[in-house]
PDB file of C-alpha atoms in Angstrom:
ATOM      1  CA  ALA A   1     237.305 167.970 134.991  1.00  0.00           C
ATOM      2  CA  GLN A   2     240.795 167.064 136.186  1.00  0.00           C
ATOM      3  CA  LEU A   3     240.885 163.971 134.010  1.00  0.00           C
ATOM      4  CA  MET A   4     239.815 165.974 130.969  1.00  0.00           C
ATOM      5  CA  ASP A   5     242.385 168.686 131.674  1.00  0.00           C
ATOM      6  CA  ARG A   6     245.081 166.072 131.981  1.00  0.00           C
ATOM      7  CA  HIS A   7     244.162 163.750 129.079  1.00  0.00           C
ATOM      8  CA  LEU A   8     242.003 165.597 126.537  1.00  0.00           C
ATOM      9  CA  LEU A   9     244.804 166.799 124.262  1.00  0.00           C
ATOM     10  CA  ARG A  10     246.377 163.340 123.952  1.00  0.00           C
ATOM     11  CA  THR A  11     242.963 161.784 123.462  1.00  0.00           C
ATOM     12  CA  VAL A  12     242.139 164.158 120.593  1.00  0.00           C
ATOM     13  CA  ARG A  13     245.563 163.592 119.017  1.00  0.00           C
ATOM     14  CA  LEU A  14     245.141 159.815 119.175  1.00  0.00           C
ATOM     15  CA  ALA A  15     241.682 159.982 117.615  1.00  0.00           C
ATOM     16  CA  ALA A  16     242.888 162.396 114.901  1.00  0.00           C
ATOM     17  CA  ARG A  17     245.804 160.143 114.042  1.00  0.00           C
ATOM     18  CA  LEU A  18     243.529 157.101 113.770  1.00  0.00           C
ATOM     19  CA  LEU A  19     240.707 158.870 111.925  1.00  0.00           C
ATOM     20  CA  GLY A  20     242.576 161.366 109.805  1.00  0.00           C
ATOM     21  CA  SER A  21     240.062 164.070 110.703  1.00  0.00           C
ATOM     22  CA  ASP A  22     240.348 166.723 113.406  1.00  0.00           C
ATOM     23  CA  ALA A  23     236.603 167.426 113.499  1.00  0.00           C
ATOM     24  CA  GLN A  24     235.720 163.773 114.028  1.00  0.00           C
ATOM     25  CA  ALA A  25     238.537 163.435 116.550  1.00  0.00           C
ATOM     26  CA  ASP A  26     236.958 166.116 118.749  1.00  0.00           C
ATOM     27  CA  ASP A  27     233.640 164.273 118.669  1.00  0.00           C
ATOM     28  CA  VAL A  28     235.285 160.945 119.500  1.00  0.00           C
ATOM     29  CA  ALA A  29     237.225 162.475 122.404  1.00  0.00           C
ATOM     30  CA  GLN A  30     234.083 164.030 123.860  1.00  0.00           C
ATOM     31  CA  GLU A  31     232.211 160.741 123.573  1.00  0.00           C
ATOM     32  CA  ALA A  32     235.129 158.920 125.186  1.00  0.00           C
ATOM     33  CA  PHE A  33     234.967 161.122 128.273  1.00  0.00           C
ATOM     34  CA  VAL A  34     231.193 160.715 128.453  1.00  0.00           C
ATOM     35  CA  ARG A  35     231.714 156.961 128.486  1.00  0.00           C
ATOM     36  CA  VAL A  36     234.440 157.297 131.111  1.00  0.00           C
ATOM     37  CA  TRP A  37     231.978 159.170 133.288  1.00  0.00           C
ATOM     38  CA  ARG A  38     229.208 156.609 132.771  1.00  0.00           C
ATOM     39  CA  HIS A  39     231.401 153.558 133.270  1.00  0.00           C
ATOM     40  CA  ALA A  40     233.776 154.778 135.975  1.00  0.00           C
ATOM     41  CA  PRO A  41     232.886 151.908 138.348  1.00  0.00           C
ATOM     42  CA  THR A  42     234.062 149.415 135.715  1.00  0.00           C
ATOM     43  CA  TRP A  43     237.502 150.993 135.626  1.00  0.00           C
ATOM     44  CA  GLN A  44     237.680 151.311 139.393  1.00  0.00           C
ATOM     45  CA  ASP A  45     237.282 147.535 139.638  1.00  0.00           C
ATOM     46  CA  SER A  46     240.140 147.124 137.147  1.00  0.00           C
ATOM     47  CA  ALA A  47     242.249 149.728 138.932  1.00  0.00           C
ATOM     48  CA  ALA A  48     242.208 147.593 142.028  1.00  0.00           C
ATOM     49  CA  ARG A  49     244.048 144.975 139.959  1.00  0.00           C
ATOM     50  CA  GLY A  50     246.639 147.481 138.687  1.00  0.00           C
ATOM     51  CA  ALA A  51     245.091 148.717 135.416  1.00  0.00           C
ATOM     52  CA  ARG A  52     246.054 152.232 134.344  1.00  0.00           C
ATOM     53  CA  PHE A  53     243.413 154.826 133.523  1.00  0.00           C
ATOM     54  CA  THR A  54     245.111 155.839 130.277  1.00  0.00           C
ATOM     55  CA  THR A  55     245.079 152.256 129.012  1.00  0.00           C
ATOM     56  CA  TRP A  56     241.338 152.097 129.589  1.00  0.00           C
ATOM     57  CA  LEU A  57     240.734 155.546 128.096  1.00  0.00           C
ATOM     58  CA  TYR A  58     242.748 154.820 124.939  1.00  0.00           C
ATOM     59  CA  LYS A  59     240.906 151.521 124.493  1.00  0.00           C
ATOM     60  CA  ILE A  60     237.610 153.423 124.625  1.00  0.00           C
ATOM     61  CA  VAL A  61     238.951 155.891 122.046  1.00  0.00           C
ATOM     62  CA  SER A  62     240.134 153.140 119.702  1.00  0.00           C
ATOM     63  CA  ASN A  63     236.751 151.375 119.956  1.00  0.00           C
ATOM     64  CA  LEU A  64     234.944 154.634 119.154  1.00  0.00           C
ATOM     65  CA  VAL A  65     237.245 155.192 116.172  1.00  0.00           C
ATOM     66  CA  ILE A  66     236.409 151.716 114.886  1.00  0.00           C
ATOM     67  CA  ASP A  67     232.707 152.488 115.293  1.00  0.00           C
ATOM     68  CA  GLU A  68     233.157 155.795 113.446  1.00  0.00           C
ATOM     69  CA  LYS A  69     234.970 154.126 110.574  1.00  0.00           C
ATOM     70  CA  ARG A  70     232.212 151.535 110.274  1.00  0.00           C
ATOM     71  CA  LYS A  71     229.687 154.345 109.849  1.00  0.00           C
ATOM     72  CA  ARG A  72     231.458 155.623 106.755  1.00  0.00           C
ATOM     73  CA  VAL A  73     229.590 154.666 103.650  1.00  0.00           C
ATOM     74  CA  ASN A  74     231.564 153.156 100.818  1.00  0.00           C
ATOM     75  CA  VAL A  75     230.076 153.968  97.437  1.00  0.00           C
ATOM     76  CA  ALA A  76     230.931 152.036  94.289  1.00  0.00           C
ATOM     77  CA  ILE A  77     232.701 154.138  91.699  1.00  0.00           C
ATOM     78  CA  ASP A  78     230.023 153.290  89.136  1.00  0.00           C
ATOM     79  CA  ASP A  79     227.351 154.816  91.387  1.00  0.00           C
ATOM     80  CA  ILE A  80     229.032 158.227  91.424  1.00  0.00           C
ATOM     81  CA  ALA A  81     227.710 160.650  88.821  1.00  0.00           C
ATOM     82  CA  GLU A  82     230.107 161.908  86.196  1.00  0.00           C
ATOM     83  CA  PRO A  83     231.289 165.433  86.954  1.00  0.00           C
ATOM     84  CA  VAL A  84     230.073 168.040  84.499  1.00  0.00           C
ATOM     85  CA  ASP A  85     232.779 169.929  82.642  1.00  0.00           C
ATOM     86  CA  ASP A  86     231.320 173.349  81.951  1.00  0.00           C
ATOM     87  CA  ALA A  87     234.286 174.322  79.773  1.00  0.00           C
ATOM     88  CA  ALA A  88     233.861 171.391  77.372  1.00  0.00           C
ATOM     89  CA  PRO A  89     230.887 171.150  75.023  1.00  0.00           C
ATOM     90  CA  ASN A  90     228.109 168.723  75.878  1.00  0.00           C
ATOM     91  CA  GLY A  91     228.697 165.388  74.101  1.00  0.00           C
ATOM     92  CA  GLU A  92     225.075 165.103  73.035  1.00  0.00           C
ATOM     93  CA  ARG A  93     225.112 168.651  71.687  1.00  0.00           C
ATOM     94  CA  VAL A  94     228.261 167.879  69.648  1.00  0.00           C
ATOM     95  CA  LEU A  95     226.596 164.832  68.030  1.00  0.00           C
ATOM     96  CA  ILE A  96     223.445 166.774  67.193  1.00  0.00           C
ATOM     97  CA  ASP A  97     225.484 169.583  65.625  1.00  0.00           C
ATOM     98  CA  ARG A  98     227.494 167.081  63.540  1.00  0.00           C
ATOM     99  CA  GLN A  99     224.348 165.382  62.285  1.00  0.00           C
ATOM    100  CA  ARG A 100     222.790 168.732  61.434  1.00  0.00           C
ATOM    101  CA  THR A 101     225.945 169.804  59.584  1.00  0.00           C
ATOM    102  CA  GLN A 102     226.028 166.552  57.587  1.00  0.00           C
ATOM    103  CA  ALA A 103     222.335 166.863  56.749  1.00  0.00           C
ATOM    104  CA  VAL A 104     222.793 170.409  55.440  1.00  0.00           C
TER     105      VAL A 104
END
């Protein structure tokens, strides 16, 4: 709880800056602290050699951001449906009307 109180705001800000999304940044920050909790003995071994907690925490955050960005699906522009313009007449309807007018 003390670590979260002390570092949560900076962790969320870092994730938001890297992701460009506040909602995803909150999720990444929460996951980062879950991982800190699970892997605390790993850091304690590093701390004995002079590693700082914030360095370890920010590395976890940056790795989670990379994972989050990999999840994003890139869609080819050709696969995206054309938006419908309700104000403009339907192209097919225009052709049918022209043909009907010419036939009459």
